[in-house]
mmCIF file of C-alpha atoms in Angstrom:
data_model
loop_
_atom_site.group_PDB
_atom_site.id
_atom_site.type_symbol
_atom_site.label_atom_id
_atom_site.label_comp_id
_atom_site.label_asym_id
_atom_site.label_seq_id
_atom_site.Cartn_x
_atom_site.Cartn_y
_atom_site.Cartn_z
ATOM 1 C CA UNK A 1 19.470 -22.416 2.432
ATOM 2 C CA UNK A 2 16.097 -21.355 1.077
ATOM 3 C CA UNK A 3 16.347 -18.484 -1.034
ATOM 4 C CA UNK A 4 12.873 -16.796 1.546
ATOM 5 C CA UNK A 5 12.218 -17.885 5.201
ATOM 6 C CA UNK A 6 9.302 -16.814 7.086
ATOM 7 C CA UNK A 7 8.359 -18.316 10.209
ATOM 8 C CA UNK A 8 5.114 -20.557 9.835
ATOM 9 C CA UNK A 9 3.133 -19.179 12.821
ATOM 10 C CA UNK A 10 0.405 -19.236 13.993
ATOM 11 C CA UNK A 11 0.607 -15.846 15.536
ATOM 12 C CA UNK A 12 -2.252 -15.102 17.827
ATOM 13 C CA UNK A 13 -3.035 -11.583 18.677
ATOM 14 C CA UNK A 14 -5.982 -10.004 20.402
ATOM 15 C CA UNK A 15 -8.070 -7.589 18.593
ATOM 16 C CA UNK A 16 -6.608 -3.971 17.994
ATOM 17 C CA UNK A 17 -2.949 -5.221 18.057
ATOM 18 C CA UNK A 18 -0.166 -4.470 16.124
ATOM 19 C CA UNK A 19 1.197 -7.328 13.530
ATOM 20 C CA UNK A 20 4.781 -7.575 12.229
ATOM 21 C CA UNK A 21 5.212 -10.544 9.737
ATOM 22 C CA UNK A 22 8.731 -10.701 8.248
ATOM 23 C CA UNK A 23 11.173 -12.331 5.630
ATOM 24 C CA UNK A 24 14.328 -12.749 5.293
ATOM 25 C CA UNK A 25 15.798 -13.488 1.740
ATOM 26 C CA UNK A 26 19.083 -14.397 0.745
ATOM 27 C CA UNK A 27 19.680 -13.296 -2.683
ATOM 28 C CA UNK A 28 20.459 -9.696 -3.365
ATOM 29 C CA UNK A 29 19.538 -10.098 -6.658
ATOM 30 C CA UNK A 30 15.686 -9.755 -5.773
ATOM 31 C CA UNK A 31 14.635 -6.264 -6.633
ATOM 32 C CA UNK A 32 10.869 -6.391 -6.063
ATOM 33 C CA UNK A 33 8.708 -7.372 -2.917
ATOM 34 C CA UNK A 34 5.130 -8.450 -2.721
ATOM 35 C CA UNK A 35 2.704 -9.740 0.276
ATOM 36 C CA UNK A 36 0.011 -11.730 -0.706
ATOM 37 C CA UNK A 37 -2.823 -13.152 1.995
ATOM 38 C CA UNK A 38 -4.256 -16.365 1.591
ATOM 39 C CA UNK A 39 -8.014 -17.225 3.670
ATOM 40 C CA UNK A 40 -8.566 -20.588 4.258
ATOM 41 C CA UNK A 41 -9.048 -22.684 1.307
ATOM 42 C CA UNK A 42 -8.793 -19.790 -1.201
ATOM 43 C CA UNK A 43 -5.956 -18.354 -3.758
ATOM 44 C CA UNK A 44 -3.914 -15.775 -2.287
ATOM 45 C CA UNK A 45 -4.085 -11.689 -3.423
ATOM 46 C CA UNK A 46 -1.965 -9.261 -3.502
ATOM 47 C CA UNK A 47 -1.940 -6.706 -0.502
ATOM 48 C CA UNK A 48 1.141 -5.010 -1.229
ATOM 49 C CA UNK A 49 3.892 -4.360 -3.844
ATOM 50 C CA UNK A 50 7.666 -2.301 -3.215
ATOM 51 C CA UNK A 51 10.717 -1.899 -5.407
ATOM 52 C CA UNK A 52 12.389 0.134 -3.105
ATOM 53 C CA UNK A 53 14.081 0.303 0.543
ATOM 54 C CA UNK A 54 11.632 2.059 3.192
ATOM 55 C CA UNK A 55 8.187 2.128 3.504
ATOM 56 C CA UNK A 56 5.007 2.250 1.973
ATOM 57 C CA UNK A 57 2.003 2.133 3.980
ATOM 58 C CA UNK A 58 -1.779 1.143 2.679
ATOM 59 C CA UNK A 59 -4.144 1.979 4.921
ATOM 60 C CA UNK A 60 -4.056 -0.314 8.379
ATOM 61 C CA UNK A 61 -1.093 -1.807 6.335
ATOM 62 C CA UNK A 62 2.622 -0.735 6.175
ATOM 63 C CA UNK A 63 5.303 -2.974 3.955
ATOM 64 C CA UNK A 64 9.325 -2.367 4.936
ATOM 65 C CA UNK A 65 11.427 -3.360 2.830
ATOM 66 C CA UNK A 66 15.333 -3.277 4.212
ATOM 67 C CA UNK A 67 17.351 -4.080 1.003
ATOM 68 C CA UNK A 68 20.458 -4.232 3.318
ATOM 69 C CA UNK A 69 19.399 -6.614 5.885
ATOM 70 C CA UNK A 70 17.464 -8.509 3.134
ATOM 71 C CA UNK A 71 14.160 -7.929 5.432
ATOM 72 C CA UNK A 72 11.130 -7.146 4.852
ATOM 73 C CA UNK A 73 8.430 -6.562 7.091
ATOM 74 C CA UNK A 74 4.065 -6.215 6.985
ATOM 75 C CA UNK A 75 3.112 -4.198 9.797
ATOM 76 C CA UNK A 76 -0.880 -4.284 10.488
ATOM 77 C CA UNK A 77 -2.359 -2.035 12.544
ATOM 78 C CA UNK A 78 -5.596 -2.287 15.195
ATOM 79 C CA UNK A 79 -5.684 -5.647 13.422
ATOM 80 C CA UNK A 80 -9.137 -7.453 13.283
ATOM 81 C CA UNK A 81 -10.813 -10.709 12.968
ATOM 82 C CA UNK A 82 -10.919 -10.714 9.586
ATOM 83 C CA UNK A 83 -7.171 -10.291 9.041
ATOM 84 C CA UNK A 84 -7.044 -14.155 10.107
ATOM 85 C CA UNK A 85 -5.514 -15.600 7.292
ATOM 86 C CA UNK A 86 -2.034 -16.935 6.495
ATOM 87 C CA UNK A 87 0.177 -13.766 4.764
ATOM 88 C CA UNK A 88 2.985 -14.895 1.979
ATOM 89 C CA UNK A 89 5.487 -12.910 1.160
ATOM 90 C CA UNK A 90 6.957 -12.932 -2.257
ATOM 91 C CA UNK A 91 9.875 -11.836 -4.254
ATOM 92 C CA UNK A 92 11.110 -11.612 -7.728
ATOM 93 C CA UNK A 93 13.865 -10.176 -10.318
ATOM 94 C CA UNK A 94 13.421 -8.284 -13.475
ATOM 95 C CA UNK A 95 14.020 -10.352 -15.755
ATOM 96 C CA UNK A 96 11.579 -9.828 -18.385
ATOM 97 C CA UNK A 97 9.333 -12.444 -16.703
ATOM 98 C CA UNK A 98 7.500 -13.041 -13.455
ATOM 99 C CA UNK A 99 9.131 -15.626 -11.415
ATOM 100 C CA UNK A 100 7.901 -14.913 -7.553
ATOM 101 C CA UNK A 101 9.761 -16.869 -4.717
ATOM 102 C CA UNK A 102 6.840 -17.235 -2.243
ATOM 103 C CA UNK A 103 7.835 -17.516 1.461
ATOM 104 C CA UNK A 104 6.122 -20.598 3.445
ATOM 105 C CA UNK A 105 3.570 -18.086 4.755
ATOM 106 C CA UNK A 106 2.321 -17.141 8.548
ATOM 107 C CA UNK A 107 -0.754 -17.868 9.668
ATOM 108 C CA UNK A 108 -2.114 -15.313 11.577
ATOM 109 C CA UNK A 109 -5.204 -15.851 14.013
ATOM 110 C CA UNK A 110 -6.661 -12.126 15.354
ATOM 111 C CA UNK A 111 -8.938 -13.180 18.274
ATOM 112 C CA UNK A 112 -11.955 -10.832 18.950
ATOM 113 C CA UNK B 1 -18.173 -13.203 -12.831
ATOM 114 C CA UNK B 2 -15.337 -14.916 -11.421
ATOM 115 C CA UNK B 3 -11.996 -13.808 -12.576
ATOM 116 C CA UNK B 4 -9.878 -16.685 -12.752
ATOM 117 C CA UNK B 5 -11.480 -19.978 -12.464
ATOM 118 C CA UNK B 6 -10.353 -23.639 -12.359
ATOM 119 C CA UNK B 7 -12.303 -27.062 -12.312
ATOM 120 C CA UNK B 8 -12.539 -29.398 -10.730
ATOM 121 C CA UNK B 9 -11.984 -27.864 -7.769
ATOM 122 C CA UNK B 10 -11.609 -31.355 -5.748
ATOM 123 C CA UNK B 11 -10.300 -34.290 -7.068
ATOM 124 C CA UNK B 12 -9.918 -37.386 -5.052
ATOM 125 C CA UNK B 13 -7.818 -40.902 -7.282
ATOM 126 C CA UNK B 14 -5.454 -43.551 -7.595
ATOM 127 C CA UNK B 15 -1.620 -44.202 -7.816
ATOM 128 C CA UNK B 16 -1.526 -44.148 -11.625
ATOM 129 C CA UNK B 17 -4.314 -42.553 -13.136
ATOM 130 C CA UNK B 18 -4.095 -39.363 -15.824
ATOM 131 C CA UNK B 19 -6.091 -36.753 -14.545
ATOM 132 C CA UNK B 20 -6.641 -32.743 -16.219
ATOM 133 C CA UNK B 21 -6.975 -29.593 -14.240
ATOM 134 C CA UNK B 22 -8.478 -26.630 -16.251
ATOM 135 C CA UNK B 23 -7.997 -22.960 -16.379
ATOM 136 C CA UNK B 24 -9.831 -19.940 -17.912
ATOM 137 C CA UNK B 25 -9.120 -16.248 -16.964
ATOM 138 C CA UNK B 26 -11.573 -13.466 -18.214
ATOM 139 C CA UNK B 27 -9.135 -10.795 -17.490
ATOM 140 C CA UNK B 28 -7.801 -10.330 -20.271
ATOM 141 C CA UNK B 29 -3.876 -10.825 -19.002
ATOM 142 C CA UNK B 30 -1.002 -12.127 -21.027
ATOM 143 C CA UNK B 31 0.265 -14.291 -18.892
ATOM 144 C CA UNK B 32 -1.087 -17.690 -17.274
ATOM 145 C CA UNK B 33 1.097 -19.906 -14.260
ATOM 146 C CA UNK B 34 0.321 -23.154 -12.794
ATOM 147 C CA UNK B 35 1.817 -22.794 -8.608
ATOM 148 C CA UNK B 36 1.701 -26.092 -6.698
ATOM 149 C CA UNK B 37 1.106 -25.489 -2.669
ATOM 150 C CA UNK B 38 2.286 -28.376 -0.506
ATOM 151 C CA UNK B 39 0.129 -29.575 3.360
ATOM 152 C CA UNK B 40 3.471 -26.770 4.275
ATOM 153 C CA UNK B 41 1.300 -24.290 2.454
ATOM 154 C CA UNK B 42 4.832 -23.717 0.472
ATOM 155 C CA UNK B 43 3.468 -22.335 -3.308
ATOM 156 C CA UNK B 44 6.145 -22.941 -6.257
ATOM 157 C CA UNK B 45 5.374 -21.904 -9.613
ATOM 158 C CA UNK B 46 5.704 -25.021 -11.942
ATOM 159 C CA UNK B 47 5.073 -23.095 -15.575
ATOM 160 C CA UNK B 48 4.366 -20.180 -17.266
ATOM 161 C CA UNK B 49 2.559 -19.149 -20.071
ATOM 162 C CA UNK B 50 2.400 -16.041 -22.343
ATOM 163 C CA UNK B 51 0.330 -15.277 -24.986
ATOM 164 C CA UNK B 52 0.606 -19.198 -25.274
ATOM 165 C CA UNK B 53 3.987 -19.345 -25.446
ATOM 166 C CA UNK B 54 5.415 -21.609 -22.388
ATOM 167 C CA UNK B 55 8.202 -18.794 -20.982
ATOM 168 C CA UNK B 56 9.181 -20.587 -17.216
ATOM 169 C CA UNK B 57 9.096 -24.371 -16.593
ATOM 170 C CA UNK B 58 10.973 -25.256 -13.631
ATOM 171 C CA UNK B 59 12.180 -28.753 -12.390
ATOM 172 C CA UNK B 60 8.931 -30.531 -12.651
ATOM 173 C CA UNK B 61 8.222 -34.644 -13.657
ATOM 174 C CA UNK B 62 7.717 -35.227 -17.404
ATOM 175 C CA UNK B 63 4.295 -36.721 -16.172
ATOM 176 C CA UNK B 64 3.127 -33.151 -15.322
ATOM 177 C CA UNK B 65 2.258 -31.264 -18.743
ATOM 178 C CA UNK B 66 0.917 -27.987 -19.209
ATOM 179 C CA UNK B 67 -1.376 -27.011 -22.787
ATOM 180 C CA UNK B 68 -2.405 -23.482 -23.457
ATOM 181 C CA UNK B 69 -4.934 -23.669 -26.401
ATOM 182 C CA UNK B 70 -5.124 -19.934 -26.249
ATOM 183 C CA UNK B 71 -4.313 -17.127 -24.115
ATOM 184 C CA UNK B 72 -7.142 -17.692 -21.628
ATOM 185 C CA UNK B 73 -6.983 -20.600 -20.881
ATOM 186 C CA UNK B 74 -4.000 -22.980 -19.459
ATOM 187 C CA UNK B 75 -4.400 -26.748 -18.563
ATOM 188 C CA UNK B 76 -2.754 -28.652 -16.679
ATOM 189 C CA UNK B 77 -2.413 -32.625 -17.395
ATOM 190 C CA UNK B 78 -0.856 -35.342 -14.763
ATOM 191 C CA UNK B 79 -0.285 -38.958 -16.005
ATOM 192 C CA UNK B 80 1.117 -41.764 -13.607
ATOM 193 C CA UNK B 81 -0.366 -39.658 -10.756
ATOM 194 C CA UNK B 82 1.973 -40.718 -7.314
ATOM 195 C CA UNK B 83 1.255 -40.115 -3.658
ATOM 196 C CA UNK B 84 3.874 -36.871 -3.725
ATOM 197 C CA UNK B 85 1.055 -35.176 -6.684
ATOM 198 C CA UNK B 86 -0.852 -34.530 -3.723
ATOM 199 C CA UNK B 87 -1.394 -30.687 -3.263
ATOM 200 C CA UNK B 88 -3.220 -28.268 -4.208
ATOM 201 C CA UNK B 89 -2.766 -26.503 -7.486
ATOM 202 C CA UNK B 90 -3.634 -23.061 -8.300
ATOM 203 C CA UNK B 91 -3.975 -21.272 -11.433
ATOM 204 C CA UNK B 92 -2.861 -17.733 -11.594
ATOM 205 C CA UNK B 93 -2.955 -14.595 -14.499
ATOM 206 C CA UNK B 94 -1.189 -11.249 -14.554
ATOM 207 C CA UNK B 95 -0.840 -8.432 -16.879
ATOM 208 C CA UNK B 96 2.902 -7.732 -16.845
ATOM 209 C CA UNK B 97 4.113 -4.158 -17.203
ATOM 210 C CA UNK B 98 7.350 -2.947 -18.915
ATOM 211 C CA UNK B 99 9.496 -4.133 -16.117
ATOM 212 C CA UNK B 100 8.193 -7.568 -16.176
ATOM 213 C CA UNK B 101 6.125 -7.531 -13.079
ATOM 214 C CA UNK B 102 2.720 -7.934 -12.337
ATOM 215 C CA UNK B 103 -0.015 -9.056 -9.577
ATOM 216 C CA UNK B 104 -1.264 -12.662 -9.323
ATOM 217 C CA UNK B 105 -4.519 -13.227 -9.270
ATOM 218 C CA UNK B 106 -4.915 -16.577 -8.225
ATOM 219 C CA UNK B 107 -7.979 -18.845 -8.493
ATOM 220 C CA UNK B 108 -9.558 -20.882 -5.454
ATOM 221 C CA UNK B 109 -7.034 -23.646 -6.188
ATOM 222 C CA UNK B 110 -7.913 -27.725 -7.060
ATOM 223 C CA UNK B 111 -7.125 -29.777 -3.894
ATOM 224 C CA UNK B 112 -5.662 -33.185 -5.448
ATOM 225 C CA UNK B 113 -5.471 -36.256 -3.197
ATOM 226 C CA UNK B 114 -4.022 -39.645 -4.607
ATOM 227 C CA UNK B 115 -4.287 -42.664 -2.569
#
């Protein structure tokens, strides 16, 4: 079993929709939560960063985090064009050092 | 003034050549990784460098070694290339904080193809 799943998309939306992009993990050991998004033939960056269970929104964005469940969610709201991009999520330990398990990553097509 | 950058940015050989990816990060972070992304667009972080002091190497060939001459820079050398080396590879720097956790930032990756 892979320690992150995330479905590989694509996930096509019209314009003004609301995105949910999700993970499941399988190690309750992972403590922190991260969602980078990756354009086309670029490095990813970092949209949003959670320790904790619940929410914490960003703008159009909202990360979930369900410590539980081992879920986590990136909600995008009135999602446009130019949030066509594949979104990774990623998740790490403290363990003194950064060692992110990166999700295969969705790619997400927003149609005008 | 480009954060972190890497050359070359395409590189295109043959089964069994040596062949050098560079890194340099003006950020000023600690901490340098090399992440390889497969055609899956799966990214796993091969090592890890801070203050030039390798910290995570995971299961990765002996052909595949990483130098870090100082802390802003962090190469990454390939001998014997094979068909599987194909990927691309991206650089990456962070500034930890106390709890050991920090954000990527990732250059624009080097696309390697070996035929």
């Amino acid at each position: 079993q892979k320690e992150v799943e995330q479905d590989p998309g694509p996930l096509s939306v019209p314009e003004g929709a609301i995105v949910s992009l999700n993970c499941t993990y399988s190690n309750s050991a992972f403590q922190y939560f991260m969602w980078y998004r990756q354009y086309s033939r670029k490095g990813p960056e970092l949209l949003m960063y959670t320790y904790s269970s619940g929410n914490k929104e960003d703008g159009r964005f909202t990360a979930q985090v369900d410590k539980s469940s081992k879920y986590i969610s990136l909600f995008i709201r009135d999602s446009q064009p130019s949030d066509s991009a594949t979104y990774l999520c990623a998740i790490g330990k403290n363990t003194g050092f950064q060692k992110l398990v990166f999700g295969t990553g969705t790619r997400l097509l927003v149609s005008p | 003034d480009t954060a972190v950058s890497q050359t070359p940015k395409y590189l295109v050989t043959q089964m069994g050549n040596d062949k050098s990816i560079k890194c340099e990060q003006n950020l000023g972070h600690d901490t340098m990784y090399w992440y390889k992304q497969d055609s899956k667009k799966f990214l796993k972080i091969m090592f890890s460098y801070n203050n030039k002091e390798l910290i995570i190497n995971e299961t990765v060939p002996n052909r595949f070694s990483p130098k870090s001459p100082d802390k802003a820079h962090l190469n990454l050398h390939i001998n014997s290339l094979e068909l599987g080396d194909s990927a691309v590879y991206f650089c990456a720097s962070s500034q930890l904080e106390r709890n050991g956790v920090g954000e990527l930032f990732f250059g624009e990756g080097s696309r390697l193809t070996v035929l």
